[in-house]
Short mmCIF file of C-alpha atoms in Angstrom, two decimals:
data_model
loop_
_atom_site.label_atom_id
_atom_site.label_comp_id
_atom_site.label_asym_id
_atom_site.label_seq_id
_atom_site.Cartn_x
_atom_site.Cartn_y
_atom_site.Cartn_z
CA UNK A 17 11.84 1.37 6.95
CA UNK A 18 14.98 3.36 6.33
CA UNK A 19 15.65 5.87 9.14
CA UNK A 20 16.48 8.77 6.83
CA UNK A 21 13.02 8.63 5.24
CA UNK A 22 11.43 10.07 8.40
CA UNK A 23 13.08 13.45 7.74
CA UNK A 24 12.28 13.80 4.04
CA UNK A 25 9.97 16.42 2.58
CA UNK A 26 6.94 15.49 0.46
CA UNK A 27 8.80 15.70 -2.85
CA UNK A 28 11.59 13.41 -1.71
CA UNK A 29 9.13 10.98 -0.09
CA UNK A 30 7.23 10.64 -3.36
CA UNK A 31 10.52 10.19 -5.23
CA UNK A 32 11.68 7.47 -2.83
CA UNK A 33 8.39 5.56 -3.10
CA UNK A 34 8.42 5.88 -6.90
CA UNK A 35 11.98 4.56 -7.07
CA UNK A 36 11.16 1.64 -4.74
CA UNK A 37 8.00 0.76 -6.71
CA UNK A 38 9.83 0.83 -10.06
CA UNK A 39 12.63 -1.36 -8.67
CA UNK A 40 10.05 -3.83 -7.34
CA UNK A 41 8.22 -4.03 -10.68
CA UNK A 42 11.50 -4.54 -12.56
CA UNK A 43 12.68 -7.08 -10.00
CA UNK A 44 9.53 -9.17 -10.40
CA UNK A 45 9.53 -8.93 -14.19
CA UNK A 46 10.97 -11.70 -16.33
CA UNK A 47 11.86 -9.11 -18.99
CA UNK A 48 15.38 -7.63 -18.63
CA UNK A 49 14.48 -3.99 -19.27
CA UNK A 50 15.76 -0.80 -17.67
CA UNK A 51 13.57 2.07 -16.43
CA UNK A 52 13.77 4.04 -19.67
CA UNK A 53 12.94 1.03 -21.80
CA UNK A 54 9.92 0.14 -19.66
CA UNK A 55 8.78 3.76 -19.84
CA UNK A 56 9.04 3.73 -23.64
CA UNK A 57 7.08 0.48 -23.85
CA UNK A 58 4.40 1.92 -21.55
CA UNK A 59 4.07 5.04 -23.74
CA UNK A 60 3.78 2.90 -26.86
CA UNK A 61 1.20 0.70 -25.16
CA UNK A 62 -0.79 3.83 -24.28
CA UNK A 63 -0.42 5.69 -27.61
CA UNK A 64 -0.03 2.70 -30.00
CA UNK A 65 2.14 4.56 -32.55
CA UNK A 66 4.75 7.24 -31.85
CA UNK A 67 7.79 8.71 -33.57
CA UNK A 68 11.19 8.69 -31.86
CA UNK A 69 10.84 12.45 -31.27
CA UNK A 70 7.39 11.99 -29.68
CA UNK A 71 8.60 9.19 -27.42
CA UNK A 72 11.59 11.26 -26.35
CA UNK A 73 9.42 14.28 -25.58
CA UNK A 74 6.88 12.23 -23.62
CA UNK A 75 9.46 10.66 -21.33
CA UNK A 76 11.68 13.76 -21.12
CA UNK A 77 14.91 12.48 -22.65
CA UNK A 78 16.96 13.74 -25.58
CA UNK A 79 16.13 12.52 -29.07
CA UNK A 80 19.56 10.85 -29.15
CA UNK A 81 18.79 9.08 -25.87
CA UNK A 82 15.44 7.99 -27.24
CA UNK A 83 17.08 6.71 -30.41
CA UNK A 84 19.62 4.70 -28.40
CA UNK A 85 16.94 3.08 -26.21
CA UNK A 86 14.72 2.34 -29.17
CA UNK A 87 17.64 0.75 -31.01
CA UNK A 88 18.11 -1.56 -28.01
CA UNK A 89 14.39 -2.38 -27.99
CA UNK A 90 14.56 -3.05 -31.73
CA UNK A 91 17.52 -5.40 -31.29
CA UNK A 92 15.60 -7.35 -28.65
CA UNK A 93 12.42 -7.29 -30.81
CA UNK A 94 10.21 -5.40 -28.35
CA UNK A 95 9.39 -2.75 -30.97
CA UNK A 96 9.39 -2.35 -34.73
CA UNK A 97 9.83 0.70 -36.93
CA UNK A 98 7.88 1.60 -40.04
CA UNK A 99 8.53 4.48 -42.40
CA UNK A 100 5.97 7.32 -42.36
CA UNK A 101 4.41 7.71 -45.80
CA UNK A 102 5.40 11.05 -47.30
CA UNK A 103 8.00 11.77 -44.59
CA UNK A 104 11.53 10.44 -45.07
CA UNK A 105 12.73 11.71 -41.69
CA UNK A 106 10.20 10.39 -39.18
CA UNK A 107 9.56 6.74 -38.44
CA UNK A 108 6.70 5.17 -36.51
CA UNK A 109 7.54 2.95 -33.58
CA UNK A 110 5.04 0.28 -32.51
CA UNK A 111 5.09 -2.65 -30.12
CA UNK A 112 5.74 -6.14 -31.37
CA UNK A 113 4.00 -9.14 -29.84
CA UNK A 114 6.95 -9.50 -27.45
CA UNK A 115 6.64 -5.82 -26.47
CA UNK A 116 2.91 -6.19 -25.86
CA UNK A 117 3.53 -9.29 -23.75
CA UNK A 118 6.11 -7.40 -21.68
CA UNK A 119 3.60 -4.57 -21.10
CA UNK A 120 0.87 -7.04 -20.13
CA UNK A 121 3.23 -8.83 -17.75
CA UNK A 122 4.28 -5.57 -16.07
CA UNK A 123 0.63 -4.53 -15.73
CA UNK A 124 -0.13 -7.82 -13.99
CA UNK A 125 2.77 -7.19 -11.60
CA UNK A 126 1.46 -3.66 -10.89
CA UNK A 127 -2.07 -4.95 -10.23
CA UNK A 128 -0.70 -7.52 -7.78
CA UNK A 129 1.44 -4.87 -6.08
CA UNK A 130 -1.59 -2.59 -5.77
CA UNK A 131 -3.50 -5.46 -4.12
CA UNK A 132 -0.65 -5.86 -1.64
CA UNK A 133 -0.67 -2.12 -0.89
CA UNK A 134 -4.46 -2.25 -0.36
CA UNK A 135 -3.98 -5.19 2.03
CA UNK A 136 -1.44 -3.14 3.97
CA UNK A 137 -3.04 0.33 3.92
CA UNK A 138 -6.70 -0.42 3.30
CA UNK A 139 -8.96 0.30 0.32
CA UNK A 140 -10.05 3.75 1.57
CA UNK A 141 -6.48 4.96 2.08
CA UNK A 142 -5.42 3.76 -1.36
CA UNK A 143 -8.45 5.41 -2.99
CA UNK A 144 -7.61 8.66 -1.16
CA UNK A 145 -3.98 8.45 -2.26
CA UNK A 146 -5.02 7.84 -5.88
CA UNK A 147 -7.45 10.77 -5.71
CA UNK A 148 -4.77 13.09 -4.30
CA UNK A 149 -2.23 12.02 -6.93
CA UNK A 150 -4.65 12.69 -9.80
CA UNK A 151 -5.69 16.16 -8.62
CA UNK A 152 -4.19 19.30 -10.18
CA UNK A 153 -1.66 20.47 -7.62
CA UNK A 154 1.41 20.72 -9.83
#
């Protein structure tokens, strides 16, 4: 473990673990996506259909940043865009088969990583951690 981590407060500890977990998921994935792109795919997997504005709001980036990432995902055929009937401005973004496969693959990686964490910390500790992280304390 890194020495500096011993002196971090709760917020920074959570941030460090989150960063390490995300890097591990991306490192194990066969899909060359960055953090923002994987976040967008996860939101689309969860919500099925979103506009660029909705995606941007959900992941807390500017609409221009969302547009740029979505254009990259479009170019690599992870997502597709359809026009909203009766609305010339908004467009619906949905996952393609490739995007769905990437989401499924990342979920499999996360399930395996969770198994490894359970092996290391124990089922009870992981359940407690999950319970604490889902409670309303923010």
